[in-house]
Tab-separated table of C-alpha atoms in Angstrom:
chain	number	residue	atom	x	y	z
A	1	UNK	CA	-11.099	11.154	7.196
A	2	UNK	CA	-9.762	13.486	4.521
A	3	UNK	CA	-8.072	11.843	1.541
A	4	UNK	CA	-4.807	13.757	2.009
A	5	UNK	CA	-4.697	12.970	5.743
A	6	UNK	CA	-5.269	9.309	5.009
A	7	UNK	CA	-2.443	9.298	2.472
A	8	UNK	CA	-0.043	10.877	4.967
A	9	UNK	CA	-1.135	8.528	7.731
A	10	UNK	CA	-0.522	5.536	5.498
A	11	UNK	CA	2.868	6.907	4.482
A	12	UNK	CA	3.915	7.169	8.088
A	13	UNK	CA	2.535	3.806	9.241
A	14	UNK	CA	3.635	1.291	6.622
A	15	UNK	CA	7.409	1.685	6.967
A	16	UNK	CA	7.181	1.884	10.739
A	17	UNK	CA	5.518	-1.529	10.833
A	18	UNK	CA	8.366	-3.259	9.015
A	19	UNK	CA	10.927	-5.342	10.897
A	20	UNK	CA	14.389	-6.411	9.773
A	21	UNK	CA	14.344	-9.687	7.869
A	22	UNK	CA	16.996	-11.823	6.190
A	23	UNK	CA	15.994	-11.345	2.528
A	24	UNK	CA	16.377	-8.006	0.827
A	25	UNK	CA	14.524	-6.727	-2.217
A	26	UNK	CA	15.244	-3.898	-4.599
A	27	UNK	CA	13.883	-0.418	-3.936
A	28	UNK	CA	11.498	-0.908	-6.847
A	29	UNK	CA	10.073	-4.087	-5.309
A	30	UNK	CA	9.713	-2.343	-1.959
A	31	UNK	CA	7.905	0.578	-3.572
A	32	UNK	CA	5.615	-1.949	-5.245
A	33	UNK	CA	4.664	-3.516	-1.902
A	34	UNK	CA	4.173	-0.047	-0.444
A	35	UNK	CA	2.020	1.049	-3.378
A	36	UNK	CA	-0.107	-2.100	-3.197
A	37	UNK	CA	-0.765	-1.623	0.514
A	38	UNK	CA	-1.417	2.090	0.064
A	39	UNK	CA	-3.939	1.490	-2.705
A	40	UNK	CA	-5.758	-1.153	-0.675
A	41	UNK	CA	-5.993	1.175	2.344
A	42	UNK	CA	-7.263	4.079	0.231
A	43	UNK	CA	-9.732	1.808	-1.546
A	44	UNK	CA	-11.341	0.515	1.648
A	45	UNK	CA	-11.151	3.872	3.434
A	46	UNK	CA	-12.161	6.357	0.769
A	47	UNK	CA	-13.415	4.568	-2.336
A	48	UNK	CA	-15.523	1.640	-1.142
A	49	UNK	CA	-15.820	1.751	2.657
A	50	UNK	CA	-18.135	-1.278	2.685
A	51	UNK	CA	-15.246	-3.397	1.397
A	52	UNK	CA	-13.435	-2.894	4.712
A	53	UNK	CA	-15.469	-5.824	6.043
A	54	UNK	CA	-14.250	-8.087	3.233
A	55	UNK	CA	-11.507	-10.407	4.481
A	56	UNK	CA	-9.858	-10.439	1.052
A	57	UNK	CA	-8.816	-6.798	1.481
A	58	UNK	CA	-7.463	-7.389	4.966
A	59	UNK	CA	-5.603	-10.486	3.828
A	60	UNK	CA	-4.145	-8.733	0.791
A	61	UNK	CA	-2.992	-5.758	2.868
A	62	UNK	CA	-1.442	-8.066	5.458
A	63	UNK	CA	0.304	-10.073	2.733
A	64	UNK	CA	1.710	-6.902	1.116
A	65	UNK	CA	2.900	-5.720	4.530
A	66	UNK	CA	4.477	-9.106	5.203
A	67	UNK	CA	6.307	-9.005	1.864
A	68	UNK	CA	7.539	-5.499	2.729
A	69	UNK	CA	8.818	-6.750	6.076
A	70	UNK	CA	10.375	-9.961	4.784
A	71	UNK	CA	12.201	-8.065	2.055
A	72	UNK	CA	13.756	-5.763	4.675
A	73	UNK	CA	12.344	-2.762	2.847
A	74	UNK	CA	12.576	-0.475	5.858
A	75	UNK	CA	16.355	-0.495	5.480
A	76	UNK	CA	16.077	0.468	1.798
A	77	UNK	CA	13.522	3.268	2.016
A	78	UNK	CA	13.692	6.287	4.255
A	79	UNK	CA	10.656	8.227	5.407
A	80	UNK	CA	11.239	11.080	2.951
A	81	UNK	CA	11.355	8.651	0.007
A	82	UNK	CA	8.170	6.981	1.166
A	83	UNK	CA	6.320	10.272	1.577
A	84	UNK	CA	7.499	11.552	-1.804
A	85	UNK	CA	6.518	8.311	-3.512
A	86	UNK	CA	3.068	8.136	-1.919
A	87	UNK	CA	2.413	11.835	-2.531
A	88	UNK	CA	3.222	11.267	-6.205
A	89	UNK	CA	0.555	8.570	-6.358
A	90	UNK	CA	-2.253	11.008	-5.577
A	91	UNK	CA	-0.768	14.256	-6.913
A	92	UNK	CA	-3.126	16.191	-9.134
A	93	UNK	CA	-6.010	13.764	-8.674
A	94	UNK	CA	-9.269	14.221	-6.858
A	95	UNK	CA	-10.505	11.430	-4.632
A	96	UNK	CA	-12.927	10.360	-7.351
A	97	UNK	CA	-10.175	10.286	-10.001
A	98	UNK	CA	-7.802	8.357	-7.768
A	99	UNK	CA	-10.477	5.846	-6.798
A	100	UNK	CA	-11.224	5.221	-10.471
A	101	UNK	CA	-7.507	4.887	-11.245
A	102	UNK	CA	-6.844	2.275	-8.549
A	103	UNK	CA	-9.938	0.124	-9.008
A	104	UNK	CA	-8.281	-2.398	-11.361
A	105	UNK	CA	-4.851	-2.395	-9.640
A	106	UNK	CA	-6.540	-3.123	-6.301
A	107	UNK	CA	-8.411	-6.055	-7.837
A	108	UNK	CA	-5.113	-7.393	-9.229
A	109	UNK	CA	-3.539	-6.994	-5.774
A	110	UNK	CA	-6.404	-8.967	-4.246
A	111	UNK	CA	-5.795	-11.790	-6.702
A	112	UNK	CA	-2.014	-11.697	-6.327
A	113	UNK	CA	-1.826	-11.541	-2.540
A	114	UNK	CA	-4.777	-13.800	-1.801
A	115	UNK	CA	-3.372	-16.499	-4.059
A	116	UNK	CA	-0.031	-16.511	-2.237
A	117	UNK	CA	2.002	-15.149	-5.158
A	118	UNK	CA	4.380	-12.166	-5.410
């Protein structure tokens, strides 16, 4: 799957998966959850496909998605904001550059979400 297509697919899927929840976060927190999930998806899809079989990545993505849902982020972010934000994450970078840029943040996300924090 092309890198750009994957980015757009992720942008359209993450907010659609969210359900209304009692707690509400700030837009910045919601964008953080979105970014974490986006980076994990790109990492396992485009950067290190073999890691897709690693439960830590699945668990971290699911935890980021759950945080997004519990914080009622869908009500704070509209589709245009999500697309613009996610497009800005990859703008001007090749797949190789983006993969190098997210390697450490993805590892931090794995630690954060797999340890139950955030």
